[in-house]
PDB file of C-alpha atoms in Angstrom:
ATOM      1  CA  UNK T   1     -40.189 -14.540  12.161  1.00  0.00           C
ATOM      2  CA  UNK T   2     -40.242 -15.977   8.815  1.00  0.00           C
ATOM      3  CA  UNK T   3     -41.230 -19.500   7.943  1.00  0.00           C
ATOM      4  CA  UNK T   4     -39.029 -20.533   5.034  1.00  0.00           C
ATOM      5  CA  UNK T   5     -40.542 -23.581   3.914  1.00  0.00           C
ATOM      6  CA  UNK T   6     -44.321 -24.363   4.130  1.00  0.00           C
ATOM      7  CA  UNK T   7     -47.386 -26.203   2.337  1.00  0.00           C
ATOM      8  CA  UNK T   8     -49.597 -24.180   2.840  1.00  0.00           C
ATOM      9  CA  UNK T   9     -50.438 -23.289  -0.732  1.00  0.00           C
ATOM     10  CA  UNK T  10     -54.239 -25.392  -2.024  1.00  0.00           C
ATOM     11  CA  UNK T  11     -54.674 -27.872  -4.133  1.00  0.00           C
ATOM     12  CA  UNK T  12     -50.843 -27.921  -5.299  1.00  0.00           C
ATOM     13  CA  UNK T  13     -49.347 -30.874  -3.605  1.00  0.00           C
ATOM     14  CA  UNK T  14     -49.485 -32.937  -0.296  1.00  0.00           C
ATOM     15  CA  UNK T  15     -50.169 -29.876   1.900  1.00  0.00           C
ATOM     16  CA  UNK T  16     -53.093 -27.864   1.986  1.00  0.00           C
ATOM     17  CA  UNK T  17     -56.130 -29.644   0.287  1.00  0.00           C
ATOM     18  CA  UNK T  18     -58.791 -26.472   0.256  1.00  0.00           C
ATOM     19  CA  UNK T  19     -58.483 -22.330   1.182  1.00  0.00           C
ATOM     20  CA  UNK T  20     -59.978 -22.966   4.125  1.00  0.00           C
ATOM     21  CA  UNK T  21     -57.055 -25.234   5.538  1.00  0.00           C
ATOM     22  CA  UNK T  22     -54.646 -23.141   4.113  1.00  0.00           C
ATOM     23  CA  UNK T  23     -55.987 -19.807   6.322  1.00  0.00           C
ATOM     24  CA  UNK T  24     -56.359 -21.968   9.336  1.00  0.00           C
ATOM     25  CA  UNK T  25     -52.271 -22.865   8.707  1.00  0.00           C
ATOM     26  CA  UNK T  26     -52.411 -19.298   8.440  1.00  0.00           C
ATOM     27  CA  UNK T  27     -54.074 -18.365  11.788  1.00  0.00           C
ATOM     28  CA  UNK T  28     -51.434 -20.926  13.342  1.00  0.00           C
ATOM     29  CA  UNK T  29     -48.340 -19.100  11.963  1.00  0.00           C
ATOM     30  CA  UNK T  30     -49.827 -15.673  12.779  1.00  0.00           C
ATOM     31  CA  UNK T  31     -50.582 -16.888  16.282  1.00  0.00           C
ATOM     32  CA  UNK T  32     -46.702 -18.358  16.701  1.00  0.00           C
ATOM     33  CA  UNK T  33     -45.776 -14.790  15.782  1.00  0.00           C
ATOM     34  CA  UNK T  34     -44.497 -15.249  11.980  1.00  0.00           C
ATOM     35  CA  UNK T  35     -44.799 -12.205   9.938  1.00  0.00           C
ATOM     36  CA  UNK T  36     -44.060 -13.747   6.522  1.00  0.00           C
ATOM     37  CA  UNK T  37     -44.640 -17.409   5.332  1.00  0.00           C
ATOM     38  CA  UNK T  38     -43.344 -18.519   2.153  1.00  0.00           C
ATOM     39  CA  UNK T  39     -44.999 -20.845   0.007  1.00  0.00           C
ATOM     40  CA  UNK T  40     -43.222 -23.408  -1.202  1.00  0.00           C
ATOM     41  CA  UNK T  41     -45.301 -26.247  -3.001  1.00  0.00           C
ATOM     42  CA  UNK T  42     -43.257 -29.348  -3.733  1.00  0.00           C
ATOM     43  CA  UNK T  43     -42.425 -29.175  -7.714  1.00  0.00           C
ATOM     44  CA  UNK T  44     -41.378 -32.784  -9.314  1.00  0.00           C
ATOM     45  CA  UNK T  45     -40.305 -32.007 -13.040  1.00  0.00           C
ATOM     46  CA  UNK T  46     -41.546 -35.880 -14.070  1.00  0.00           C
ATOM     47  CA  UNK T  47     -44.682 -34.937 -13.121  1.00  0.00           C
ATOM     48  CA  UNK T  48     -45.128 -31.735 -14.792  1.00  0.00           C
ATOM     49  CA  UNK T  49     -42.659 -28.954 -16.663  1.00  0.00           C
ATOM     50  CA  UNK T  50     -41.924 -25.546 -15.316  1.00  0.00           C
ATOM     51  CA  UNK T  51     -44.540 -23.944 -17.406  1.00  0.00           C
ATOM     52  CA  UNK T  52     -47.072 -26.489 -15.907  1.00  0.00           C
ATOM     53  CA  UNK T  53     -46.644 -25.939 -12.741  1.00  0.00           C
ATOM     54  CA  UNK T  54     -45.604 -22.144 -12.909  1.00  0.00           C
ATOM     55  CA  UNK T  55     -49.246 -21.701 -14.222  1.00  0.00           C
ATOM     56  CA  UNK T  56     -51.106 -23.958 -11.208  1.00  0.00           C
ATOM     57  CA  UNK T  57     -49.023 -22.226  -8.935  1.00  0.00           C
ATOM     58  CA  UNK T  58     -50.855 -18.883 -10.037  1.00  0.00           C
ATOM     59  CA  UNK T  59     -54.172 -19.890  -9.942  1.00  0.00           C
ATOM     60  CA  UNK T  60     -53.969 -21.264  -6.290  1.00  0.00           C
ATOM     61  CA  UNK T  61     -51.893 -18.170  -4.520  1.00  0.00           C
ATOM     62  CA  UNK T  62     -54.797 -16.092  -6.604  1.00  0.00           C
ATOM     63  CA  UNK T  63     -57.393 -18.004  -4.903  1.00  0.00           C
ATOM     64  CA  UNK T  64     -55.757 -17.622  -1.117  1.00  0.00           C
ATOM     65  CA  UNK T  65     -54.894 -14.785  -1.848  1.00  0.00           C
ATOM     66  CA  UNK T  66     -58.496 -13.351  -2.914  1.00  0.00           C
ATOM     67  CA  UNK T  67     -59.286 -15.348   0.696  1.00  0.00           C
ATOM     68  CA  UNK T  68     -57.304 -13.764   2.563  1.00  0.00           C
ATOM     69  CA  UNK T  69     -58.239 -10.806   1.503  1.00  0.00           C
ATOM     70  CA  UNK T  70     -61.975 -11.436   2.762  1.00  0.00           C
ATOM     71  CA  UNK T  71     -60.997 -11.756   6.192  1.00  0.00           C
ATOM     72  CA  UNK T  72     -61.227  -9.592   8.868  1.00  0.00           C
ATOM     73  CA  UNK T  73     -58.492 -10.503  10.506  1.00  0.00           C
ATOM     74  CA  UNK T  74     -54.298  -9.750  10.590  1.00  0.00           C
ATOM     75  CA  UNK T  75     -52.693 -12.620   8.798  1.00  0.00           C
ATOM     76  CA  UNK T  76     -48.803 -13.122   8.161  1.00  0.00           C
ATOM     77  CA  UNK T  77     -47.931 -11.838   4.652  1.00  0.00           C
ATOM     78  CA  UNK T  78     -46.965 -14.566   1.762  1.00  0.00           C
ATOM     79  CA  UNK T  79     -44.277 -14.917  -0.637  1.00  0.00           C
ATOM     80  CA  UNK T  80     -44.650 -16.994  -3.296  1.00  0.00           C
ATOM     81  CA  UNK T  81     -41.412 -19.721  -4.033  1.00  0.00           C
ATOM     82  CA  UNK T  82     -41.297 -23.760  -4.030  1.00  0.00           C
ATOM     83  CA  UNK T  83     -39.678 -26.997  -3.115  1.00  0.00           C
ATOM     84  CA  UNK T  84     -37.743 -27.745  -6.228  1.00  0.00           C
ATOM     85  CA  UNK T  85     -36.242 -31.355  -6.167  1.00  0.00           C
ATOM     86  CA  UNK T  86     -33.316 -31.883  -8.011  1.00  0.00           C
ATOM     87  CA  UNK T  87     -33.230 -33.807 -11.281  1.00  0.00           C
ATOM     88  CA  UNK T  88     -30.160 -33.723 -14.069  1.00  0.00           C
ATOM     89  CA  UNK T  89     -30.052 -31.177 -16.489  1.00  0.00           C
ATOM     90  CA  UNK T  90     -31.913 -28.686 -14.273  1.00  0.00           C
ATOM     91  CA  UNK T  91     -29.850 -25.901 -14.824  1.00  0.00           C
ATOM     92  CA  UNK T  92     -31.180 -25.746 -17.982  1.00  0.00           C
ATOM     93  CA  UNK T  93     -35.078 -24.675 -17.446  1.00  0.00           C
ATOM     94  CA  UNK T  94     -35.487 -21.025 -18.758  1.00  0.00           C
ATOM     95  CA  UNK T  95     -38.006 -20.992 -15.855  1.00  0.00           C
ATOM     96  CA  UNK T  96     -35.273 -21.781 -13.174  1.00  0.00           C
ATOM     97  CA  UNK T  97     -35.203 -17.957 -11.881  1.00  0.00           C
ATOM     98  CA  UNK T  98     -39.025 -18.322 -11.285  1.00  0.00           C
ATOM     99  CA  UNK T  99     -38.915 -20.950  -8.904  1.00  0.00           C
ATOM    100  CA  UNK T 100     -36.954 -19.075  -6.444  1.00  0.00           C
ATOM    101  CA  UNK T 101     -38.305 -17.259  -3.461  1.00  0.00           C
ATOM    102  CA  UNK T 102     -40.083 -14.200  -3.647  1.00  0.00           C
ATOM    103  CA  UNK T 103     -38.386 -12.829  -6.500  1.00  0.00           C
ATOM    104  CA  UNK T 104     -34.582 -13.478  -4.775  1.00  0.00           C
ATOM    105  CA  UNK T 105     -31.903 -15.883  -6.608  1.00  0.00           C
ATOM    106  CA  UNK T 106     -32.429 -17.998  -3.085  1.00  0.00           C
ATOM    107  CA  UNK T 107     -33.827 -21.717  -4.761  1.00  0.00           C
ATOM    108  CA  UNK T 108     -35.125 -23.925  -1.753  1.00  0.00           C
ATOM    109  CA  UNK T 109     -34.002 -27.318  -3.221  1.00  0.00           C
ATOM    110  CA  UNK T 110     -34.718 -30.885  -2.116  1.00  0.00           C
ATOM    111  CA  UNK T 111     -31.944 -33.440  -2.917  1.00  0.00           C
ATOM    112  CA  UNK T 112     -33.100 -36.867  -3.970  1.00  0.00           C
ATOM    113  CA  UNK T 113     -32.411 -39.381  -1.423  1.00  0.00           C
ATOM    114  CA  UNK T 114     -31.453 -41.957  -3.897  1.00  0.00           C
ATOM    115  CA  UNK T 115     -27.568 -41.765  -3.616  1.00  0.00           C
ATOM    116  CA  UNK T 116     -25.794 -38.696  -4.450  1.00  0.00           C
ATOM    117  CA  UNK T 117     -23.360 -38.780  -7.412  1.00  0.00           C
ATOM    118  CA  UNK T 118     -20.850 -35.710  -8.516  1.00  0.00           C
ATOM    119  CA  UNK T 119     -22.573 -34.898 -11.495  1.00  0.00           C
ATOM    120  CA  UNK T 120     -25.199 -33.359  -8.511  1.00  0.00           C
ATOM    121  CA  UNK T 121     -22.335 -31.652  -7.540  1.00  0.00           C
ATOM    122  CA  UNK T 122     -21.205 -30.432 -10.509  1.00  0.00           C
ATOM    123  CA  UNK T 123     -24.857 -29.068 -11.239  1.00  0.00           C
ATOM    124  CA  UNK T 124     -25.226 -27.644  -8.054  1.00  0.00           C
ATOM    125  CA  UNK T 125     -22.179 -25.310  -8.958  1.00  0.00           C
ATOM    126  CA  UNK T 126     -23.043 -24.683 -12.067  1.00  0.00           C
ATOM    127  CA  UNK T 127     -26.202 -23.226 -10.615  1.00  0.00           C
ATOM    128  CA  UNK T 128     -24.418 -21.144  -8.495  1.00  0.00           C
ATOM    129  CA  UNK T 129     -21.522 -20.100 -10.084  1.00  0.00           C
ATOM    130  CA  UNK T 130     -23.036 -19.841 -14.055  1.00  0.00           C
ATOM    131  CA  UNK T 131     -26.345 -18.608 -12.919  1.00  0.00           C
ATOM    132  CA  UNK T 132     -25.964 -16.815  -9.857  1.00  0.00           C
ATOM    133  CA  UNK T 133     -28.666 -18.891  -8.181  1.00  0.00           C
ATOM    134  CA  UNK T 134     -28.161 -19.739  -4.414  1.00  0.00           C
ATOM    135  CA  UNK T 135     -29.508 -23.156  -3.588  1.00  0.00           C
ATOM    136  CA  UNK T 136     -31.255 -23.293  -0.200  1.00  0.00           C
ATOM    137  CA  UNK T 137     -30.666 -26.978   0.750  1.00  0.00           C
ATOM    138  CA  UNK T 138     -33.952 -28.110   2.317  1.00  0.00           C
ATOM    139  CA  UNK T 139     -34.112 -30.283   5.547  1.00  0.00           C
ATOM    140  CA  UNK T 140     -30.496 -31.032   5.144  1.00  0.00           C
ATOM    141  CA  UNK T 141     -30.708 -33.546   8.334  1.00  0.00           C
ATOM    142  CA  UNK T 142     -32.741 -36.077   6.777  1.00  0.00           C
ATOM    143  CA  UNK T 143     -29.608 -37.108   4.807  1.00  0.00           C
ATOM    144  CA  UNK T 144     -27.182 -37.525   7.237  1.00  0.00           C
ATOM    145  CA  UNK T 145     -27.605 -41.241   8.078  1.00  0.00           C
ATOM    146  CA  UNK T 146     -28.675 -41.953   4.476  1.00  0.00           C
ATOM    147  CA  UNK T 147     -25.729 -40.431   2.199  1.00  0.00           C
ATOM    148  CA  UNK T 148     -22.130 -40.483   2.254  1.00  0.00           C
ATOM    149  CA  UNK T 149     -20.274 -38.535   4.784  1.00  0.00           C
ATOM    150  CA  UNK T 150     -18.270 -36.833   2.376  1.00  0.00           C
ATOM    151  CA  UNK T 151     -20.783 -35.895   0.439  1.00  0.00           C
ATOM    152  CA  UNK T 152     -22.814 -34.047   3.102  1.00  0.00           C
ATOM    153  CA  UNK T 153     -19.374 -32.048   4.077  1.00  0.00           C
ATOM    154  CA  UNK T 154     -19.281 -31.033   0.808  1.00  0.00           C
ATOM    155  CA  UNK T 155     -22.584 -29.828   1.000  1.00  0.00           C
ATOM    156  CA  UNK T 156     -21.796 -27.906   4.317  1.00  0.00           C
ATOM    157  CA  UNK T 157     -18.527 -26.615   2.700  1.00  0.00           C
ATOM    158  CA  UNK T 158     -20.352 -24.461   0.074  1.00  0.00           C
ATOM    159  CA  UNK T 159     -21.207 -22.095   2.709  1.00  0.00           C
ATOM    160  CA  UNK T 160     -24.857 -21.526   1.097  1.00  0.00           C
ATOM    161  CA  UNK T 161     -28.154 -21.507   3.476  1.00  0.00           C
ATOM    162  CA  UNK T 162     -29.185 -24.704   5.023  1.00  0.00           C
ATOM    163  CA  UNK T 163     -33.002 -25.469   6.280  1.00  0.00           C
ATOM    164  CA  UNK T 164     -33.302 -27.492   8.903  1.00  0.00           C
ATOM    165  CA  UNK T 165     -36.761 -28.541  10.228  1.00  0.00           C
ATOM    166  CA  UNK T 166     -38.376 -27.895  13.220  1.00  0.00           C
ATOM    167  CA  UNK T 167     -40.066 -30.824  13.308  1.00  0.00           C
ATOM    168  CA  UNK T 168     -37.051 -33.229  14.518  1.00  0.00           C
ATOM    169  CA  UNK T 169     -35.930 -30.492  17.514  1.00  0.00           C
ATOM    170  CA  UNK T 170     -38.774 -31.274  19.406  1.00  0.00           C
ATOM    171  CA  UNK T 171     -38.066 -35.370  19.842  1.00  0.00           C
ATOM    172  CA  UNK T 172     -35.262 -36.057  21.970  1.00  0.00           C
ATOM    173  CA  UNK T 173     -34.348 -39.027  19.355  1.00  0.00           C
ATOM    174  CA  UNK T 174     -33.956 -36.708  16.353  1.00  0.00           C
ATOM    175  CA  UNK T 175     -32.735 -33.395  17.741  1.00  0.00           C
ATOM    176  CA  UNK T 176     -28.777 -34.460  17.957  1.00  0.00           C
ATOM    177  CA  UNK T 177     -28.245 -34.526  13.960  1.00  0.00           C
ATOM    178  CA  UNK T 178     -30.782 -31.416  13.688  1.00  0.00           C
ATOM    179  CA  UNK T 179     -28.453 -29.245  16.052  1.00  0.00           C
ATOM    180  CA  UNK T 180     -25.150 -30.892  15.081  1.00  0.00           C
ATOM    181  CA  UNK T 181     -26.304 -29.205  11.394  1.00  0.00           C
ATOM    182  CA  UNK T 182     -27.157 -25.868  12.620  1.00  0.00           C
ATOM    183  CA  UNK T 183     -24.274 -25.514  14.175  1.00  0.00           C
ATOM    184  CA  UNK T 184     -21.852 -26.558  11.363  1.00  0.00           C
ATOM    185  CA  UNK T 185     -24.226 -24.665   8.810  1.00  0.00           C
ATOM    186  CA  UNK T 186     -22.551 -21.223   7.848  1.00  0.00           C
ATOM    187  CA  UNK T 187     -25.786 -20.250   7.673  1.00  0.00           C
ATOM    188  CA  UNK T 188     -28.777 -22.252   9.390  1.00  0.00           C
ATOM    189  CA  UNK T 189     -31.959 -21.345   8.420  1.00  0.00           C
ATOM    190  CA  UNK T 190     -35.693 -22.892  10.816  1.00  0.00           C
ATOM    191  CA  UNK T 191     -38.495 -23.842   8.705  1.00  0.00           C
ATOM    192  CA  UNK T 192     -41.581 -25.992   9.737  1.00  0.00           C
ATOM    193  CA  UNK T 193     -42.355 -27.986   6.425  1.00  0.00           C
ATOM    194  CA  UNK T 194     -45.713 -27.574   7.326  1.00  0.00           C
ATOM    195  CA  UNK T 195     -48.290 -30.098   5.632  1.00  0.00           C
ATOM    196  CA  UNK T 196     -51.649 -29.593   7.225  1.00  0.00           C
ATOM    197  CA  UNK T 197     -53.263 -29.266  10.680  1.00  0.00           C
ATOM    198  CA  UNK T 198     -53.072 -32.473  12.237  1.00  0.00           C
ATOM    199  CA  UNK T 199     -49.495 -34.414  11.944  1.00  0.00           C
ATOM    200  CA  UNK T 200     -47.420 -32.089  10.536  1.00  0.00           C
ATOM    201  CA  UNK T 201     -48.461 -28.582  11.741  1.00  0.00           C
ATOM    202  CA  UNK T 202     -47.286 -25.343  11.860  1.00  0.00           C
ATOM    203  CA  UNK T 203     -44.369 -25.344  14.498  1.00  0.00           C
ATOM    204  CA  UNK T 204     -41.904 -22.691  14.018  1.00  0.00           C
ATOM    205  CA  UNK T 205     -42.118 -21.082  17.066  1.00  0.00           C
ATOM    206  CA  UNK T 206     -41.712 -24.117  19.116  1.00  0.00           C
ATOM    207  CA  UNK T 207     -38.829 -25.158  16.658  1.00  0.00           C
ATOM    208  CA  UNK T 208     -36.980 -21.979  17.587  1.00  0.00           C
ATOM    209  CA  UNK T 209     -37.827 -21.942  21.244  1.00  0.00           C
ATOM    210  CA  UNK T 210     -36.346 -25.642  21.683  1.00  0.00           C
ATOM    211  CA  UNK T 211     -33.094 -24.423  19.252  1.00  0.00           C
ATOM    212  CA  UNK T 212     -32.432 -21.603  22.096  1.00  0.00           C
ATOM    213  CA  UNK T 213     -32.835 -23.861  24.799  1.00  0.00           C
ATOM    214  CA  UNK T 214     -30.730 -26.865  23.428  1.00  0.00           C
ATOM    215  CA  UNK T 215     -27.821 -24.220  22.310  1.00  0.00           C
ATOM    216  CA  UNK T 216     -27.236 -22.781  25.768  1.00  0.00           C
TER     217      UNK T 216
END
């Protein structure tokens, strides 16, 4: 199993807050059977440029890294990436390329949840079709009851990977929008969105269990 989208990464954003959290998020994954977790910080270009954050993302996967490396003990491997949320004019960072995951043209990208106008769309293309960069669009089903209809067809009409969480599969009031997407996604993709070790853990493997037993 691979866990697409995680904060699990220290001292970078709302996740992880030390190492030592981050290898007991670690221990969780490796315990639900994921082979490969990939770290995806949250990156917000009005808080810092590409460059910035390119750089802080170095130092911390050096430092968990150098951790895990210390222990005596199997741990899943990790792939560097991020959570890039959309802003205009994106498609112009150099650094674009950078942000994707583990060295792919796959770009795990968070849509704003202000509302969606074309010139999204028209980026969103651009990215694809100009720069040969596939957006991954992250937790897709948070939108549906927030944006226009049309617009989230659209979204499902590119035919590129869509993450759903596996957070909302496991409450019987969220799971019908959740499983409506994966099954209209060309390609559906389970991620946990991990934070920490308390509220929003590590779930993957109860994410994909649930999925199985919901799509019979």
């Amino acid at each position: 199993m691979v866990d697409i989208h995680t904060h699990i990464l220290p001292h970078m954003d709302d996740g992880a807050k030390d190492v030592e959290m981050s290898l007991a998020m670690l221990r969780m994954e490796q315990e639900q059977g994921v082979k490969t977790v990939v770290l995806t910080p949250h990156f917000y270009r009005e808080k810092e440029t590409p460059k910035q954050f390119l750089a802080r993302r170095q130092v911390s996967f050096d430092q968990l890294q150098k951790a895990i490396e210390n222990q005596c003990e199997l741990l899943p491997q990790v792939v560097l990436g991020a959570e890039v949320a959309w802003v205009p004019h994106m498609t112009e960072w150099e650094e674009l390329p950078q942000l994707c995951l583990g060295g792919s043209n796959y770009l795990l990208l968070e849509l704003p949840f202000s509302p969606w106008k074309s010139n999204m769309f028209q980026e969103i293309y651009d990215m694809i079709f100009e720069q040969d960069i596939i957006p991954i669009f992250a937790h897709l089903e948070r939108y549906v009851k927030i944006q226009n209809r049309n617009y989230i067809n659209e979204i499902l009409a590119m035919e590129t990977p869509i993450q759903v969480s596996a957070e909302p599969l496991l409450h019987l009031t969220k799971r019908h929008t959740a499983l409506n997407i994966i099954k209209r996604a060309h390609i559906a993709l389970l991620g946990s969105d991990c934070h920490n070790l308390t509220t929003r853990t590590p779930n993957l493997k109860a994410g994909i269990e649930a999925t199985r037993r919901l799509l019979k």
